Short mmCIF file of C-alpha atoms in Angstrom, two decimals:
data_model
loop_
_atom_site.label_atom_id
_atom_site.label_comp_id
_atom_site.label_asym_id
_atom_site.label_seq_id
_atom_site.Cartn_x
_atom_site.Cartn_y
_atom_site.Cartn_z
CA UNK A 1 -6.17 26.38 -19.14
CA UNK A 2 -5.49 24.00 -16.46
CA UNK A 3 -5.51 20.26 -17.25
CA UNK A 4 -7.37 18.04 -14.48
CA UNK A 5 -6.55 14.65 -14.46
CA UNK A 6 -8.48 11.95 -12.12
CA UNK A 7 -5.85 9.67 -10.82
CA UNK A 8 -7.79 6.30 -11.19
CA UNK A 9 -7.55 7.23 -14.85
CA UNK A 10 -3.93 7.17 -15.30
CA UNK A 11 -1.86 4.13 -16.93
CA UNK A 12 1.22 3.04 -15.50
CA UNK A 13 3.22 4.54 -18.58
CA UNK A 14 1.50 7.91 -17.82
CA UNK A 15 2.65 7.88 -14.17
CA UNK A 16 6.06 6.84 -15.12
CA UNK A 17 6.30 9.78 -17.65
CA UNK A 18 4.69 12.21 -15.73
CA UNK A 19 6.80 11.92 -12.35
CA UNK A 20 9.89 11.03 -14.39
CA UNK A 21 9.50 7.68 -12.19
CA UNK A 22 11.44 4.74 -13.01
CA UNK A 23 11.34 0.95 -12.09
CA UNK A 24 14.36 -0.03 -9.93
CA UNK A 25 15.76 -3.48 -11.07
CA UNK A 26 18.17 -3.86 -8.42
CA UNK A 27 16.94 -6.61 -5.79
CA UNK A 28 18.62 -4.34 -3.23
CA UNK A 29 16.24 -1.04 -3.71
CA UNK A 30 13.34 -3.31 -2.18
CA UNK A 31 14.33 -5.79 0.55
CA UNK A 32 11.97 -4.89 3.24
CA UNK A 33 9.15 -7.46 1.98
CA UNK A 34 11.42 -10.22 2.78
CA UNK A 35 14.37 -9.08 5.43
CA UNK A 36 14.09 -9.37 9.06
CA UNK A 37 10.16 -10.02 9.01
CA UNK A 38 8.88 -9.85 12.68
CA UNK A 39 7.36 -12.85 13.88
CA UNK A 40 3.50 -13.43 14.87
CA UNK A 41 2.29 -15.00 17.67
CA UNK A 42 0.25 -18.42 17.80
CA UNK A 43 -3.00 -16.43 18.48
CA UNK A 44 -2.29 -14.10 15.83
CA UNK A 45 -1.86 -16.93 13.43
CA UNK A 46 -5.08 -18.51 14.53
CA UNK A 47 -6.88 -15.20 13.49
CA UNK A 48 -5.52 -15.15 10.30
CA UNK A 49 -6.10 -18.75 9.58
CA UNK A 50 -9.81 -17.72 10.49
CA UNK A 51 -9.55 -14.67 8.44
CA UNK A 52 -8.40 -16.46 5.59
CA UNK A 53 -11.13 -19.09 5.78
CA UNK A 54 -13.72 -16.05 6.32
CA UNK A 55 -13.01 -14.25 3.04
CA UNK A 56 -12.52 -17.47 0.96
CA UNK A 57 -15.87 -18.39 1.85
CA UNK A 58 -17.04 -14.40 0.87
CA UNK A 59 -15.37 -14.55 -2.18
CA UNK A 60 -17.48 -16.89 -3.83
CA UNK A 61 -19.94 -13.90 -4.38
CA UNK A 62 -19.31 -10.80 -5.85
CA UNK A 63 -17.60 -8.44 -3.22
CA UNK A 64 -17.73 -4.49 -3.32
CA UNK A 65 -14.56 -2.43 -2.78
CA UNK A 66 -15.92 -1.32 0.55
CA UNK A 67 -16.80 -5.18 1.62
CA UNK A 68 -12.76 -6.03 0.78
CA UNK A 69 -11.59 -3.40 3.12
CA UNK A 70 -13.96 -4.54 5.71
CA UNK A 71 -13.42 -7.87 5.89
CA UNK A 72 -9.57 -7.78 4.83
CA UNK A 73 -8.08 -4.64 5.13
CA UNK A 74 -9.29 -3.58 8.56
CA UNK A 75 -8.40 -6.89 10.30
CA UNK A 76 -4.81 -6.92 8.80
CA UNK A 77 -4.14 -3.52 9.90
CA UNK A 78 -5.41 -4.11 13.50
CA UNK A 79 -3.39 -7.33 13.74
CA UNK A 80 -0.35 -5.47 12.62
CA UNK A 81 -0.90 -2.55 14.76
CA UNK A 82 -1.41 0.26 13.05
CA UNK A 83 -4.70 1.33 14.70
CA UNK A 84 -2.76 2.30 17.66
CA UNK A 85 0.17 5.14 18.59
CA UNK A 86 1.93 6.65 16.80
CA UNK A 87 0.10 5.66 13.71
CA UNK A 88 -3.22 7.43 12.66
CA UNK A 89 -5.26 5.90 9.56
CA UNK A 90 -7.05 8.19 7.38
CA UNK A 91 -10.16 6.83 5.19
CA UNK A 92 -10.81 8.30 1.85
CA UNK A 93 -7.96 10.97 2.08
CA UNK A 94 -8.15 13.60 -0.49
CA UNK A 95 -4.97 14.32 -2.61
CA UNK A 96 -4.41 17.27 -5.03
CA UNK A 97 -1.28 18.46 -6.53
CA UNK A 98 0.17 20.39 -9.33
CA UNK A 99 2.64 19.08 -11.98
CA UNK A 100 5.41 22.24 -12.23
CA UNK A 101 6.20 21.48 -15.93
CA UNK A 102 2.50 21.93 -17.36
CA UNK A 103 0.68 23.14 -14.40
CA UNK A 104 -1.44 19.93 -14.55
CA UNK A 105 -3.64 19.36 -11.58
CA UNK A 106 -3.80 15.49 -10.35
CA UNK A 107 -6.50 14.75 -7.80
CA UNK A 108 -8.06 11.48 -6.34
CA UNK A 109 -8.90 10.01 -2.86
CA UNK A 110 -6.53 7.04 -1.10
CA UNK A 111 -8.52 4.58 0.24
CA UNK A 112 -6.82 4.28 3.25
CA UNK A 113 -3.64 6.15 4.36
CA UNK A 114 -1.47 5.34 7.67
CA UNK A 115 0.54 7.98 8.81
CA UNK A 116 3.30 8.82 11.43
CA UNK A 117 3.64 12.26 11.93
CA UNK A 118 3.99 13.93 8.81
CA UNK A 119 5.25 10.81 7.20
CA UNK A 120 2.97 8.59 4.82
CA UNK A 121 3.93 4.92 6.11
CA UNK A 122 1.20 2.85 3.83
CA UNK A 123 -0.84 3.89 0.87
CA UNK A 124 -3.42 1.20 0.71
CA UNK A 125 -5.10 0.80 -2.53
CA UNK A 126 -8.25 -1.94 -2.42
CA UNK A 127 -9.94 -3.06 -5.47
CA UNK A 128 -13.14 -5.18 -6.12
CA UNK A 129 -11.83 -8.86 -6.44
CA UNK A 130 -12.72 -8.86 -9.95
CA UNK A 131 -10.06 -6.40 -10.80
CA UNK A 132 -6.46 -7.26 -11.13
CA UNK A 133 -3.98 -5.58 -9.13
CA UNK A 134 -2.28 -4.34 -12.17
CA UNK A 135 -5.13 -1.73 -12.31
CA UNK A 136 -4.51 -0.40 -8.73
CA UNK A 137 -0.73 0.12 -9.08
CA UNK A 138 -0.64 3.14 -11.04
CA UNK A 139 -3.23 4.70 -8.76
CA UNK A 140 -1.17 3.81 -5.45
CA UNK A 141 2.17 4.89 -7.00
CA UNK A 142 0.49 8.57 -7.82
CA UNK A 143 -0.42 8.59 -4.25
CA UNK A 144 2.82 7.74 -3.23
CA UNK A 145 4.39 10.29 -5.22
CA UNK A 146 2.62 13.09 -3.39
CA UNK A 147 3.93 12.19 -0.02
CA UNK A 148 5.05 15.47 1.51
CA UNK A 149 8.37 14.17 2.69
CA UNK A 150 10.71 13.17 0.09
CA UNK A 151 13.68 12.44 2.92
CA UNK A 152 12.56 8.67 3.35
CA UNK A 153 10.50 6.23 1.23
CA UNK A 154 6.70 5.78 1.22
CA UNK A 155 5.44 1.92 1.24
CA UNK A 156 1.97 0.98 -0.31
CA UNK A 157 -0.14 -2.09 -0.68
CA UNK A 158 -2.58 -3.02 -3.10
CA UNK A 159 -5.05 -5.56 -2.81
CA UNK A 160 -8.11 -7.15 -4.05
CA UNK A 161 -8.72 -9.06 -0.86
CA UNK A 162 -7.36 -12.32 -2.53
CA UNK A 163 -4.05 -11.08 -3.77
CA UNK A 164 -1.45 -8.56 -2.30
CA UNK A 165 1.38 -6.65 -3.67
CA UNK A 166 3.60 -4.23 -1.74
CA UNK A 167 5.45 -1.21 -3.35
CA UNK A 168 8.27 1.19 -2.73
CA UNK A 169 8.97 4.73 -3.99
CA UNK A 170 11.65 6.50 -2.97
CA UNK A 171 12.79 9.85 -4.11
CA UNK A 172 16.65 9.35 -3.70
CA UNK A 173 18.76 9.85 -5.56
CA UNK A 174 15.76 9.99 -8.05
CA UNK A 175 12.31 8.94 -8.11
CA UNK A 176 12.24 5.42 -8.37
CA UNK A 177 9.95 2.26 -7.59
CA UNK A 178 9.50 -1.35 -7.34
CA UNK A 179 6.94 -4.01 -6.32
CA UNK A 180 7.37 -7.16 -4.33
CA UNK A 181 5.93 -10.38 -5.54
CA UNK A 182 2.01 -11.17 -5.44
CA UNK A 183 1.30 -12.97 -2.29
CA UNK A 184 -2.33 -14.83 -2.95
CA UNK A 185 -4.76 -16.59 -0.45
CA UNK A 186 -5.28 -19.37 -3.26
CA UNK A 187 -2.09 -21.07 -2.38
CA UNK A 188 -1.76 -23.67 0.48
CA UNK A 189 0.17 -21.60 3.16
CA UNK A 190 -1.51 -18.98 4.69
CA UNK A 191 0.41 -15.94 3.27
CA UNK A 192 -1.64 -13.47 5.25
CA UNK A 193 1.33 -14.40 7.71
CA UNK A 194 3.58 -12.56 5.37
CA UNK A 195 1.21 -10.01 4.85
CA UNK A 196 1.18 -9.19 8.31
CA UNK A 197 4.84 -9.56 8.76
CA UNK A 198 5.72 -6.90 6.12
CA UNK A 199 3.22 -4.39 7.37
CA UNK A 200 5.09 -4.58 10.86
CA UNK A 201 8.13 -4.43 9.19
CA UNK A 202 7.22 -0.99 7.51
CA UNK A 203 6.10 0.09 10.90
CA UNK A 204 9.16 -1.07 12.79
CA UNK A 205 11.33 1.11 10.09
CA UNK A 206 9.41 4.24 10.65
CA UNK A 207 10.27 4.04 14.46
CA UNK A 208 13.78 4.48 13.52
CA UNK A 209 13.21 7.64 11.87
CA UNK A 210 13.80 11.19 13.35
CA UNK A 211 10.71 12.16 15.21
CA UNK A 212 10.48 15.72 13.40
CA UNK A 213 11.11 16.31 9.89
CA UNK A 214 10.36 19.37 7.77
CA UNK A 215 7.46 18.34 5.16
#
């Protein structure tokens, strides 16, 4: 009998075991979140300052995950340029795939998937602000492992609206992942600047990839 697993029920240990996924400890594995970040304009900085102030005002209340996406994730992606060609956002994208070893079926829905042709650029998993990002990371990694093209890495972002962590998964030479340090609205500096700069860096990287690759 085929065993079915819901993605949001998986722990990090189960994800690592299921996919033979290992954490990469070499600093050189995931440098995209900090190297050669693209600048933001004065106007964009002003918008991000307002976005931070608005969300800090909202977070005094209990925020549903959908409100986190509307109030924080959407504006960030717009400023980062991901709502324009060649990128295409897909909300609640369904994922279902089979593990070859035992025939287990894993299924779930990605909060927001940004694609460029057949590439998965950024898989975004958002949570109610009461949840720790640690709870979202296994879910995001599972979705990233389902990317149809393993020739290039997949990047991810998990957020509860107040805190942000970037992820990278690479299948070359073997399945590996790493996470960035956590960014937070609770610090004096507006770290939304870094969030947008990193998202733009991911987008810029994908522009260097071949236009057509087999999945």
